[in-house]
Short mmCIF file of C-alpha atoms and ligand atoms in Angstrom, two decimals:
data_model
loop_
_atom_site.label_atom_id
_atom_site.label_comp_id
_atom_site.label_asym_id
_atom_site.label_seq_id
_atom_site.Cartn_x
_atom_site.Cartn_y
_atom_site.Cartn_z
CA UNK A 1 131.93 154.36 159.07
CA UNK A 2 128.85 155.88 158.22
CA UNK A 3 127.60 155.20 155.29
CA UNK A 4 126.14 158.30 152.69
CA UNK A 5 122.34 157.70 152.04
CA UNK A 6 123.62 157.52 148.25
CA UNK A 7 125.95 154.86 148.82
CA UNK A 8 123.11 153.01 150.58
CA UNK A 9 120.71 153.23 148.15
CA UNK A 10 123.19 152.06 145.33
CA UNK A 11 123.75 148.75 147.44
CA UNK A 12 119.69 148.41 147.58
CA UNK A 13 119.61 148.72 144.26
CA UNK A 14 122.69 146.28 143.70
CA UNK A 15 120.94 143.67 145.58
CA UNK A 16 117.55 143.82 144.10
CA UNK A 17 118.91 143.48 140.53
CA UNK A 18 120.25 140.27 141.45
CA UNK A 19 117.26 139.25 144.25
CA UNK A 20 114.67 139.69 141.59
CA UNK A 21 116.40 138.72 138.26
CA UNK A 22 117.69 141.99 136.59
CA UNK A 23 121.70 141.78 136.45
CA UNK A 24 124.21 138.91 137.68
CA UNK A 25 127.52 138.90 138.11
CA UNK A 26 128.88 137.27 134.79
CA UNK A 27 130.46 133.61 135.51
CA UNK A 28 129.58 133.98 139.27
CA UNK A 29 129.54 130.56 140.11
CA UNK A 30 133.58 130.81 139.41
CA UNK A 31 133.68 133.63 141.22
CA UNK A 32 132.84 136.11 138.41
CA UNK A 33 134.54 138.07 136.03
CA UNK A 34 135.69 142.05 136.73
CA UNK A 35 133.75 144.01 134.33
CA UNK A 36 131.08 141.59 132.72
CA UNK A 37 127.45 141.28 133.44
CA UNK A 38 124.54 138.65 132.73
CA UNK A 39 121.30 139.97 132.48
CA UNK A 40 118.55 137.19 134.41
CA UNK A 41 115.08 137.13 132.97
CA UNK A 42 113.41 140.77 133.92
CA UNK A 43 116.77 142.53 132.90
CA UNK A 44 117.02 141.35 129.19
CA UNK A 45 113.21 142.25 129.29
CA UNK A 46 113.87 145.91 130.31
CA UNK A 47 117.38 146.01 128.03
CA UNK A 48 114.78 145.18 124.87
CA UNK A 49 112.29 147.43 125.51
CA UNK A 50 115.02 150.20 125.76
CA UNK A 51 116.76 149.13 122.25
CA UNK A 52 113.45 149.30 120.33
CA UNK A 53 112.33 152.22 121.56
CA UNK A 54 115.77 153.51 120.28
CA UNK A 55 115.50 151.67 117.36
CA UNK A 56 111.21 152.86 116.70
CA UNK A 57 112.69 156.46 117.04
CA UNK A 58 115.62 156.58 115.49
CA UNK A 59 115.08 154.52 112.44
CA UNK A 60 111.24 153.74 111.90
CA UNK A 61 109.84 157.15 113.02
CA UNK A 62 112.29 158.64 110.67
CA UNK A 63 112.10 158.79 107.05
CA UNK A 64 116.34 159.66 106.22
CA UNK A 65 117.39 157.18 108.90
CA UNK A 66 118.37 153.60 108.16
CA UNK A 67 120.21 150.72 110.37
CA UNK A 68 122.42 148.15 110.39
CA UNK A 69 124.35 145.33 112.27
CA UNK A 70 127.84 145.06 111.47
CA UNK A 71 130.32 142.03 112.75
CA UNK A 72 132.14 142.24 116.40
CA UNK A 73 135.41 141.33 114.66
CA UNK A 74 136.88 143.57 111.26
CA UNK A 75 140.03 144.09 109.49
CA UNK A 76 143.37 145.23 111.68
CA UNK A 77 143.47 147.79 109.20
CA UNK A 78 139.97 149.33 110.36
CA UNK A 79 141.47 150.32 113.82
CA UNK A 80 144.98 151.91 112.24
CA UNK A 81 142.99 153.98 110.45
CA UNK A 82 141.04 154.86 112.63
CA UNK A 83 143.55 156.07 115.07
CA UNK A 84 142.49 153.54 117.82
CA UNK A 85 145.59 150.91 117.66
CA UNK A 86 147.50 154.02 118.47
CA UNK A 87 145.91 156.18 120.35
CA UNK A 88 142.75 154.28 122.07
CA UNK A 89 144.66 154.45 125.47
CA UNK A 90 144.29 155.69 129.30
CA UNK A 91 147.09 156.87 131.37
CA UNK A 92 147.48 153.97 133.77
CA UNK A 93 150.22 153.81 136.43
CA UNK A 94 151.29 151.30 138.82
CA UNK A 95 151.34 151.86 143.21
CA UNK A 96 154.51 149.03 144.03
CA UNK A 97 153.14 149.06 147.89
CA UNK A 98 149.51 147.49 146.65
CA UNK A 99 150.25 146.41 143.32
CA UNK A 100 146.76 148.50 142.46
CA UNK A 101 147.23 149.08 138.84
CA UNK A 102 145.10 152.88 138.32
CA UNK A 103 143.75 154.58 135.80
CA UNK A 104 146.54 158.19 136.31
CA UNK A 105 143.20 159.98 137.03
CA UNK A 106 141.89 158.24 139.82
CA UNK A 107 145.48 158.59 142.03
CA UNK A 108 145.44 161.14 144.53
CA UNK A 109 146.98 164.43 144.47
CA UNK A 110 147.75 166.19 147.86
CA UNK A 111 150.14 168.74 147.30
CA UNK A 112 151.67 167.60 144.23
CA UNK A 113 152.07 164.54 146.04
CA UNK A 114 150.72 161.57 143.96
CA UNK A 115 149.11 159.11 146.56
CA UNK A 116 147.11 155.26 145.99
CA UNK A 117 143.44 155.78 146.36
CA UNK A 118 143.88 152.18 147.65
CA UNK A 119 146.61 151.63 150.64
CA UNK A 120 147.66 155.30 150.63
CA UNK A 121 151.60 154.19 148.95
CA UNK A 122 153.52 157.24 147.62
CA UNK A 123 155.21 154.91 145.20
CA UNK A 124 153.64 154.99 142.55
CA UNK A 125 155.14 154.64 138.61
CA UNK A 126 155.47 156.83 136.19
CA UNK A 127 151.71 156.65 133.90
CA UNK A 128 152.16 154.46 130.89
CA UNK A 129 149.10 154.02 127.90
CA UNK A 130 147.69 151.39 127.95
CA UNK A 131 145.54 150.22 124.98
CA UNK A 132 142.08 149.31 125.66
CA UNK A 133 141.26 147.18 123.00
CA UNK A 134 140.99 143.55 123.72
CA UNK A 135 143.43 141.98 120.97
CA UNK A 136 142.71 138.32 119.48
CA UNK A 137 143.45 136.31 116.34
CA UNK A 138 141.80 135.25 113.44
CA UNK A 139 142.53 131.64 112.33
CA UNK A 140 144.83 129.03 113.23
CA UNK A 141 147.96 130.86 113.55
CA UNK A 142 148.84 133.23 116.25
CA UNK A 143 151.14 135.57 114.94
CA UNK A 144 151.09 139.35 114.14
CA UNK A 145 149.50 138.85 110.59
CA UNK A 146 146.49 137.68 112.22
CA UNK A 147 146.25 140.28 115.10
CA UNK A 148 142.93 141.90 115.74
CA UNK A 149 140.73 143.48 117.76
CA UNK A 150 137.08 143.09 119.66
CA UNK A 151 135.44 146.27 118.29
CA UNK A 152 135.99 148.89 121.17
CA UNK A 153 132.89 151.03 119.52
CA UNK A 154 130.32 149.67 116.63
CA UNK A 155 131.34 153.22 114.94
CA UNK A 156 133.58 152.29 112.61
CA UNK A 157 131.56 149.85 110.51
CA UNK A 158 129.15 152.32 109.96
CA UNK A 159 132.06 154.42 108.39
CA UNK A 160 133.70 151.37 106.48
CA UNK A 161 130.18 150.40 104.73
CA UNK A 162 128.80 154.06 104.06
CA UNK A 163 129.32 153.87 100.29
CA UNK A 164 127.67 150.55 100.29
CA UNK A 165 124.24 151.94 102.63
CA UNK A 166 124.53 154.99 100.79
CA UNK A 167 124.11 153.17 97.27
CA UNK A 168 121.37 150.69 98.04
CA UNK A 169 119.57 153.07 99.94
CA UNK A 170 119.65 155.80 98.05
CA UNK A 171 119.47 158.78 100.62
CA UNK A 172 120.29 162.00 100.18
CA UNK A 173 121.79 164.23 102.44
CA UNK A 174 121.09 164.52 105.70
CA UNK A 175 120.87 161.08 106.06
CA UNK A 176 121.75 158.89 108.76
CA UNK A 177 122.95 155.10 109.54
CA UNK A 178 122.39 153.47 113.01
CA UNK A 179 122.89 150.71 114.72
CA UNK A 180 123.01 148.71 118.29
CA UNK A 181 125.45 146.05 119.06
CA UNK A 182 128.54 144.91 121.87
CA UNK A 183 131.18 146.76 122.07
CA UNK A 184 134.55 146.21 124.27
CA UNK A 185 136.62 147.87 126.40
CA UNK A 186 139.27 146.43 128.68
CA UNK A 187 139.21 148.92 131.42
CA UNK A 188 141.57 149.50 133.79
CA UNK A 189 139.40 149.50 136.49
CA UNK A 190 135.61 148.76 136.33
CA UNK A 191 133.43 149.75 138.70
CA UNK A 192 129.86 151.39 140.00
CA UNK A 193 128.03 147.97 138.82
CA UNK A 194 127.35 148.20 135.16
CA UNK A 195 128.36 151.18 134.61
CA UNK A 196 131.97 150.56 133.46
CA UNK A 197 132.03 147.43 131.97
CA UNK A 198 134.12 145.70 129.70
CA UNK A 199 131.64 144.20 127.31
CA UNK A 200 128.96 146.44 127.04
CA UNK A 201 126.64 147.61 124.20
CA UNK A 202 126.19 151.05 122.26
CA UNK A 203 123.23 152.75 120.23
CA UNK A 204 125.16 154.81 117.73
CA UNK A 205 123.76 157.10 114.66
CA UNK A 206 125.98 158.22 111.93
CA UNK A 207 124.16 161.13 110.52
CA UNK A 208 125.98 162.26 107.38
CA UNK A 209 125.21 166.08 106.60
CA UNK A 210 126.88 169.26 104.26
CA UNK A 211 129.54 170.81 106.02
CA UNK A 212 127.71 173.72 106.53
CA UNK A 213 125.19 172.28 108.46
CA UNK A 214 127.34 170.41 111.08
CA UNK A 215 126.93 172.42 113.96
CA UNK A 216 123.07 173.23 113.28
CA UNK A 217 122.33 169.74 113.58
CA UNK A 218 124.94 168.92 116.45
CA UNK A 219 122.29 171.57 118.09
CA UNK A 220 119.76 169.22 117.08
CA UNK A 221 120.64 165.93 118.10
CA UNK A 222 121.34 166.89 121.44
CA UNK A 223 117.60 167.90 122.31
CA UNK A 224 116.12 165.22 120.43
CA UNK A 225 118.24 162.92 122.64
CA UNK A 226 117.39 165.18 125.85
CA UNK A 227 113.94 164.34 124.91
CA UNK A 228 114.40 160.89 123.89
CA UNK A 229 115.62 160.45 127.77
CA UNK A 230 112.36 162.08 128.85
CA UNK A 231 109.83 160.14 127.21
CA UNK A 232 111.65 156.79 129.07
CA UNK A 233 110.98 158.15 132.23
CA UNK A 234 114.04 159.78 132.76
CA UNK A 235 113.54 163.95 134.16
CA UNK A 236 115.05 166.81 132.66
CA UNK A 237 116.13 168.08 136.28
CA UNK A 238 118.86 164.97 136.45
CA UNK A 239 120.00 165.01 132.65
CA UNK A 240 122.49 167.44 132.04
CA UNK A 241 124.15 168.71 128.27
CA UNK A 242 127.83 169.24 129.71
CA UNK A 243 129.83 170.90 126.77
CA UNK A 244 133.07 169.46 126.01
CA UNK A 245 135.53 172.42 126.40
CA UNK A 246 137.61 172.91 123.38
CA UNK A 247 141.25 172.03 124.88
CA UNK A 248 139.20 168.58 126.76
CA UNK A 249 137.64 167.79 123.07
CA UNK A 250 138.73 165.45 120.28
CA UNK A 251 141.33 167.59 117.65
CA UNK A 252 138.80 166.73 114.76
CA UNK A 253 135.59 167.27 117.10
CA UNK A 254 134.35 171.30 116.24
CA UNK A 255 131.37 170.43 118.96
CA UNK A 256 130.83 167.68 121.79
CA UNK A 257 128.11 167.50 124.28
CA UNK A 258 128.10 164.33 127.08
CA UNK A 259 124.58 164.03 128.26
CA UNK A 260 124.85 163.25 132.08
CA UNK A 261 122.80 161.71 134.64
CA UNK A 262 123.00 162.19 138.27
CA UNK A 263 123.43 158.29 139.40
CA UNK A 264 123.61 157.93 143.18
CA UNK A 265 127.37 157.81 142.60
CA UNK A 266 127.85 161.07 141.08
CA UNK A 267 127.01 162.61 137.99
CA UNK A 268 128.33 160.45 134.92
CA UNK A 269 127.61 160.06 131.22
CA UNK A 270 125.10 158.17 129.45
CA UNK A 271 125.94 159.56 126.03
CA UNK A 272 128.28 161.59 123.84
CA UNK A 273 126.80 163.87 121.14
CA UNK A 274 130.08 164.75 118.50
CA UNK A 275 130.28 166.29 115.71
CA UNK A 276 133.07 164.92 114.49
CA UNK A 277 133.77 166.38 110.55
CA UNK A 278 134.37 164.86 107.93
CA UNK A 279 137.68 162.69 110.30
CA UNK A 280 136.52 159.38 109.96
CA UNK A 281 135.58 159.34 106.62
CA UNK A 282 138.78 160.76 105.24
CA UNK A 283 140.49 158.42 107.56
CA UNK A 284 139.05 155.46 105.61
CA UNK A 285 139.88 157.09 102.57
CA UNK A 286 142.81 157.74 102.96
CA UNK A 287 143.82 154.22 104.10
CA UNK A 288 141.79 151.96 101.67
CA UNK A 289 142.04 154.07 98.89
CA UNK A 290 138.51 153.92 98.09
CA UNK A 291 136.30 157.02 97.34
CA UNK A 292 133.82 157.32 100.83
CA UNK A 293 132.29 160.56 98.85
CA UNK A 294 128.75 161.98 98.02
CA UNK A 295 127.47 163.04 94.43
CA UNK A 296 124.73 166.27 94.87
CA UNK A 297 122.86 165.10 91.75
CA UNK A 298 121.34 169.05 91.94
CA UNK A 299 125.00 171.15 92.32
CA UNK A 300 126.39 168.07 90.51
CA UNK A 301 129.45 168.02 93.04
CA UNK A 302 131.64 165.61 94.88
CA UNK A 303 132.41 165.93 98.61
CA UNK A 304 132.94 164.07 101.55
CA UNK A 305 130.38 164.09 103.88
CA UNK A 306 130.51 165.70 107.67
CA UNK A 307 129.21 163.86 110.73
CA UNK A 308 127.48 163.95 113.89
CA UNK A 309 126.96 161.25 116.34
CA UNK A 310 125.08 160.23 119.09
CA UNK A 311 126.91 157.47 120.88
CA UNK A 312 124.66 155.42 123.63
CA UNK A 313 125.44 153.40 125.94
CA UNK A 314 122.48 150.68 126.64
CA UNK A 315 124.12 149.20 129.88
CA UNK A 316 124.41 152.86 131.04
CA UNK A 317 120.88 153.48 130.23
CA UNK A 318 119.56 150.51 131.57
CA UNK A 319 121.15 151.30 134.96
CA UNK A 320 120.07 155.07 135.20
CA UNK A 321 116.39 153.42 134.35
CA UNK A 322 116.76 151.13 137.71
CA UNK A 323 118.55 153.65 139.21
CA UNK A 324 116.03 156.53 138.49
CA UNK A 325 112.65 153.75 138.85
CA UNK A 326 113.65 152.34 142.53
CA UNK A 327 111.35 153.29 145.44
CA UNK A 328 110.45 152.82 148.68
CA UNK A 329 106.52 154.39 150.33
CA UNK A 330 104.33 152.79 152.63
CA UNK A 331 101.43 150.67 151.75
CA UNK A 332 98.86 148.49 153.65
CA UNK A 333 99.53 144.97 154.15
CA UNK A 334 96.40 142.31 154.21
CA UNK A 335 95.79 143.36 157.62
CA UNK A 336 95.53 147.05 156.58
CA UNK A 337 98.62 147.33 158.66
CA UNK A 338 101.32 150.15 157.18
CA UNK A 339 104.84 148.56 155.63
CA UNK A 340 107.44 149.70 153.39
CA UNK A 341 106.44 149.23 149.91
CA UNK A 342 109.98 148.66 147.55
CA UNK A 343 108.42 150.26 144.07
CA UNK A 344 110.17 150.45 140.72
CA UNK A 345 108.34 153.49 138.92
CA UNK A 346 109.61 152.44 135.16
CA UNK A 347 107.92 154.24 132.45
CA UNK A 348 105.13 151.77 131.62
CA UNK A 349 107.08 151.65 127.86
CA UNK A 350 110.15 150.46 129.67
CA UNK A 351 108.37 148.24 132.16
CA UNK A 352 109.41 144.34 131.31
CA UNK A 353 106.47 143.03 132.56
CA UNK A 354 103.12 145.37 131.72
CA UNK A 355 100.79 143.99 133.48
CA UNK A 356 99.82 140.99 135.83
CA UNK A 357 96.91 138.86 135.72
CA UNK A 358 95.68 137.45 139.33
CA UNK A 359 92.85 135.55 140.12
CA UNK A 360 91.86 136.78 143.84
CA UNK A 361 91.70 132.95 144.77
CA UNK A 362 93.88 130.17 143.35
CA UNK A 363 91.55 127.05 144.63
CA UNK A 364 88.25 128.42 142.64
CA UNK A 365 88.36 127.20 139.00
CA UNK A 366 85.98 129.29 137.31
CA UNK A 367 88.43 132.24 138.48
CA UNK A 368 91.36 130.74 137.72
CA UNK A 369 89.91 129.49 134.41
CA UNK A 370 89.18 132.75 133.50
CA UNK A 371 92.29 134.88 134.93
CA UNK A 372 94.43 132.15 132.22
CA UNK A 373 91.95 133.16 129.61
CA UNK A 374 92.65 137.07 130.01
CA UNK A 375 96.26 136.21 130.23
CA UNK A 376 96.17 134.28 126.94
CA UNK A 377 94.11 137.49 125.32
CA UNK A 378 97.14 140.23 126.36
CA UNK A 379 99.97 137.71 125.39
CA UNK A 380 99.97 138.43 121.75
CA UNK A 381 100.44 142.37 123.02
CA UNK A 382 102.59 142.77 125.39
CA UNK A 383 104.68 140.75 128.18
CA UNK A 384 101.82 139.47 131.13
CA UNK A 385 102.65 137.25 133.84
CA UNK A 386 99.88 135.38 135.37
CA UNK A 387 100.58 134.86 139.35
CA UNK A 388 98.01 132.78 141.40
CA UNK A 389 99.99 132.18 144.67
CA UNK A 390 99.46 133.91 148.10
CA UNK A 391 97.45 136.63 149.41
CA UNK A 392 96.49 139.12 146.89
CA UNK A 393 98.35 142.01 148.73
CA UNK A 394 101.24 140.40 148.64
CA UNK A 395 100.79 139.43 144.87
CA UNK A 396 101.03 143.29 144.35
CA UNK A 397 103.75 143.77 146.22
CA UNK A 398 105.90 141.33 144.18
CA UNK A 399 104.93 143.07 140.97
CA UNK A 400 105.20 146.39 142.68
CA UNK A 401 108.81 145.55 143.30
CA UNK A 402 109.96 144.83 139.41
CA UNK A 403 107.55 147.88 137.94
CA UNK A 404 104.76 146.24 136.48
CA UNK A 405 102.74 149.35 136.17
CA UNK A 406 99.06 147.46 135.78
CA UNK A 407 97.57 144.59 137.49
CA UNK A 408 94.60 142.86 136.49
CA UNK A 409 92.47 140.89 139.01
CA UNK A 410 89.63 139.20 138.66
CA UNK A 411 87.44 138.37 140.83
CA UNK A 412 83.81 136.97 141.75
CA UNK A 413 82.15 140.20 140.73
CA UNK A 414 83.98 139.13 137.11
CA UNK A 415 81.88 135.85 137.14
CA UNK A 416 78.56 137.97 137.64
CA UNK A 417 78.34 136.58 140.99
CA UNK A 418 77.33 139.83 142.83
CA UNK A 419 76.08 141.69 140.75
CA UNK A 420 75.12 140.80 137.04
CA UNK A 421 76.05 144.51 135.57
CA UNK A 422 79.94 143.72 136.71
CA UNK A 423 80.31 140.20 134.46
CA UNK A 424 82.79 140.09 132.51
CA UNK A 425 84.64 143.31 134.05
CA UNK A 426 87.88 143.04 135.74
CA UNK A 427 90.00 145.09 138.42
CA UNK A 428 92.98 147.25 136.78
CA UNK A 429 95.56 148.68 139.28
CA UNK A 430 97.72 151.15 139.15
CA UNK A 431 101.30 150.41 140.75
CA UNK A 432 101.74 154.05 141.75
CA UNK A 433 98.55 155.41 142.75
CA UNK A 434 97.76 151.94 143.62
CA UNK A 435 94.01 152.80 142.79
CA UNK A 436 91.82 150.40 141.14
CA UNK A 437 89.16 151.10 138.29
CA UNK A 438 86.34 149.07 136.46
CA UNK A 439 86.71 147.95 132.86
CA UNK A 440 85.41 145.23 130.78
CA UNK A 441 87.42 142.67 129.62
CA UNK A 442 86.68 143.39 125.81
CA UNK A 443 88.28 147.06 126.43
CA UNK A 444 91.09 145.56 128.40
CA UNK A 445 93.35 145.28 125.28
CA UNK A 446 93.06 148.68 123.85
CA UNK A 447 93.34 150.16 127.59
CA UNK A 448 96.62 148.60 128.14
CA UNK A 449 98.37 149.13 124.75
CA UNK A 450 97.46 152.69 124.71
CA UNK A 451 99.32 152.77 128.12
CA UNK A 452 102.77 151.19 127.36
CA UNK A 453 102.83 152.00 123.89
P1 ATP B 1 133.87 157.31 129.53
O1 ATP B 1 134.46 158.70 129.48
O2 ATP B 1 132.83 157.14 130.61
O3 ATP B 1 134.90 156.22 129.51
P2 ATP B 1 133.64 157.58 126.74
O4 ATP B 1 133.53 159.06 126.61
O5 ATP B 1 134.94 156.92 126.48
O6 ATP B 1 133.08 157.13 128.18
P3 ATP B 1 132.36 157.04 124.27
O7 ATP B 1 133.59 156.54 123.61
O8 ATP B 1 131.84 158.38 123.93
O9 ATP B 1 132.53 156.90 125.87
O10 ATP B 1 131.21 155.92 124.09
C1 ATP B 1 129.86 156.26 123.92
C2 ATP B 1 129.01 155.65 125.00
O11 ATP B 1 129.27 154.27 125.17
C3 ATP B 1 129.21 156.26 126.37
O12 ATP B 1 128.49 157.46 126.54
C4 ATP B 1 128.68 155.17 127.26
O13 ATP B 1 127.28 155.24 127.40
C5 ATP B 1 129.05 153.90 126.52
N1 ATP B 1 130.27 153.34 127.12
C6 ATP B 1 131.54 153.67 126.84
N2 ATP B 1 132.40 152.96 127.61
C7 ATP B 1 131.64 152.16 128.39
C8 ATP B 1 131.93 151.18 129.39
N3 ATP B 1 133.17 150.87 129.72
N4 ATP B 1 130.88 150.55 130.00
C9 ATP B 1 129.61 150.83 129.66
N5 ATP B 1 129.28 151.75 128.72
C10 ATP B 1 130.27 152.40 128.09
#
């Protein structure tokens, strides 16, 4: 079977994750586990850069915008209220040929005839909901009085501690709460690499607002996210604001956008932009008891705030960053020689490693002496790696290949060798124009920080 140049390029992509250190397969030397993912040394580099940029725009940048990091594990009552122990659920049915159990969407229909997307069985069972939150228990005893949950969205904490932010804060409306943490979802089926995963994190905002202004800032939240995707490296032409039709949207919802992505495996979402009312709140209220309101110190009235969300997914992101950076052109080897160059074009802010520092031999000290003492000068700024083996091509190459947009070099014309107007100046390439420029050492610092800033 032929293969679709997609499919192929998601497999490339696959394999150089784990080849250079992004993702692994989660418990892999026990043969892994469906649905969970490690992230090696160059992928927990890139999933960090991604959360503080979230976090510098969405919380430092902003005046009205404050986080914070609630715990995985919360009261049963949390998730009643919240409608997930009942309702959290996908359709799932069984085919009795493969024993495939299916999410009721993925089974095919030909003809009104419901067929396995697996062995092709007609008998299939009749869809059942199935919860996906991953229950546990809290303390010794394991019986229903200490039933919970893993947190199947970090959401809900915001809601449950709003009066508490909201008093030591002291914001007025709109404000907003956000945070970034694991959430869990025990999927029926997993699948397309990270993409659906069963432990996976989320970068959510709460931002609390007058019910007359839902819809105005639903409008915008979902360009300053469109943006937000943009200035990561990610184009407008493959993000897409698909609105949630009103009979496909949550009952309390009055407005959903999913921003999309075209991944080599189809178009998917990264992120949901609700508004979602006043729901949650008055959910919470209503349960507890206690008063999740707002005081207008001007109108000198009481009211429960609306809200609007933007819901992230990091894993997501972090994929359609890979996804959206891999590369392949055609570059001379040391013998000038043209080969396939693999490239990962990362945004130089989402880079994990922003720049290299070579000396052009390894066996002359003065060069290598002085390569470790430019390294040591960029270390306090950003993430270096210092690389002395093999040619200097191939050096390249290597960094090419995990998206280190800069490489310094430095070579005799640094030690004033040559000519004495080029001490102290070093090579700086570019990974995608791959040309190199002149600088001095001493400007080195403020060059690169302006550049991955
Ligand atoms: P989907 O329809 O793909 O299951 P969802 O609409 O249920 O996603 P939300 O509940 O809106 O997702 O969650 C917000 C974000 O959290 C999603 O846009 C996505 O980025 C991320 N997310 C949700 N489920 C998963 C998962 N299983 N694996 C990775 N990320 C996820």
């Amino acid at each position: 079977m032929n293969k679709s140049l997609e499919t192929q390029r998601m497999e490339k992509i696959v394999s150089l994750c784990k080849r250079r250190g992004f993702i692994f397969q989660s418990s892999e030397i026990y043969g892994g586990l469906n649905g969970c993912w490690d992230y090696g040394p160059l992928g927990v580099e890139l999933k960090r850069n991604l959360k503080n940029y979230w976090w510098r725009v969405m919380v430092h940048e902003r005046e009205n915008i404050v986080g914070m990091d609630g715990s995985i594990l919360m009261n049963r009552a949390v998730w009643k209220a919240s409608g997930h122990e009942d309702t959290f659920t996908d359709p799932m049915v069984d085919c009795r040929s493969c024993k495939a159990r299916l999410r009721a969407d993925q089974v095919i229909d030909r003809k009104d005839i419901q067929q396995c997307p697996n062995c092709g069985g007609k008998d299939l069972t009749a869809p059942r909901a199935f919860n996906l939150m991953f229950k546990t228990f809290v303390g010794a005893t394991e019986d229903e009085s200490s039933v919970t949950y893993l947190r199947p969205e970090t959401a809900q904490s915001i809601f449950v501690q709003f009066k508490n932010v909201l008093e030591v804060s002291r914001k007025k409306l709109p404000f907003g709460i956000a945070q970034i943490g694991k959430a869990f979802r025990n999927e029926i089926n997993p699948r397309n690499f990270t993409f659906r995963s069963r432990e996976f994190e989320q970068m959510e905002l709460e931002y609390f607002c007058r019910e007359e202004e839902g819809i105005k800032w639903l409008d915008y939240w979902l360009e300053e996210r469109l943006k937000f995707y943009e200035n990561i490296g990610i184009p407008r032409a493959k993000l897409h604001a698909h609105e949630i039709p009103d009979e496909e949207r949550a009952f309390y919802s009055k407005g959903t956008y999913d921003i999309e992505y075209d991944f080599p495996f189809g178009r998917q979402e990264l992120e949901g932009v609700a508004y979602r009312t006043d729901y949650d709140l008055q959910q919470h209220i209503k349960a507890s008891g206690k008063p999740l309101d707002y005081f207008d110190e001007e109108t000198k009235q009481r009211f429960v705030p609306h809200v609007v969300e933007p819901s992230a997914g990091v894993d997501r992101t972090v994929l359609a960053l890979i996804c959206e950076a891999y590369d392949e052109d055609t570059a001379p080897d040391e013998k000038g020689k043209l080969e396939t160059r693999i490239v990962l074009r990362f945004h130089p802010r989402m880079a994990p490693i922003k720049c290299s520092v070579l000396p052009l031999l390894k066996n002359n000290e003065q060069l290598v002496a002085k390569a470790k003492e430019i390294a040591d000068l960029l270390r306090p700024h950003m993430n270096v790696f210092y690389d002395e083996t093999g040619a200097i091509g191939r050096r390249y190459r290597r960094q090419d290949e995990i998206g280190t947009p800069f490489a310094v070099t430095v070579d005799f014309e640094t030690l004033g060798e040559k000519d004495p107007a080029l001490r102290n100046t070093v090579t700086l390439r570019d990974r995608d124009s791959m040309k190199q420029e002149r600088v001095p050492i001493t400007e080195l610092v403020s060059i690169l920080t302006s550049r991955v800033r």
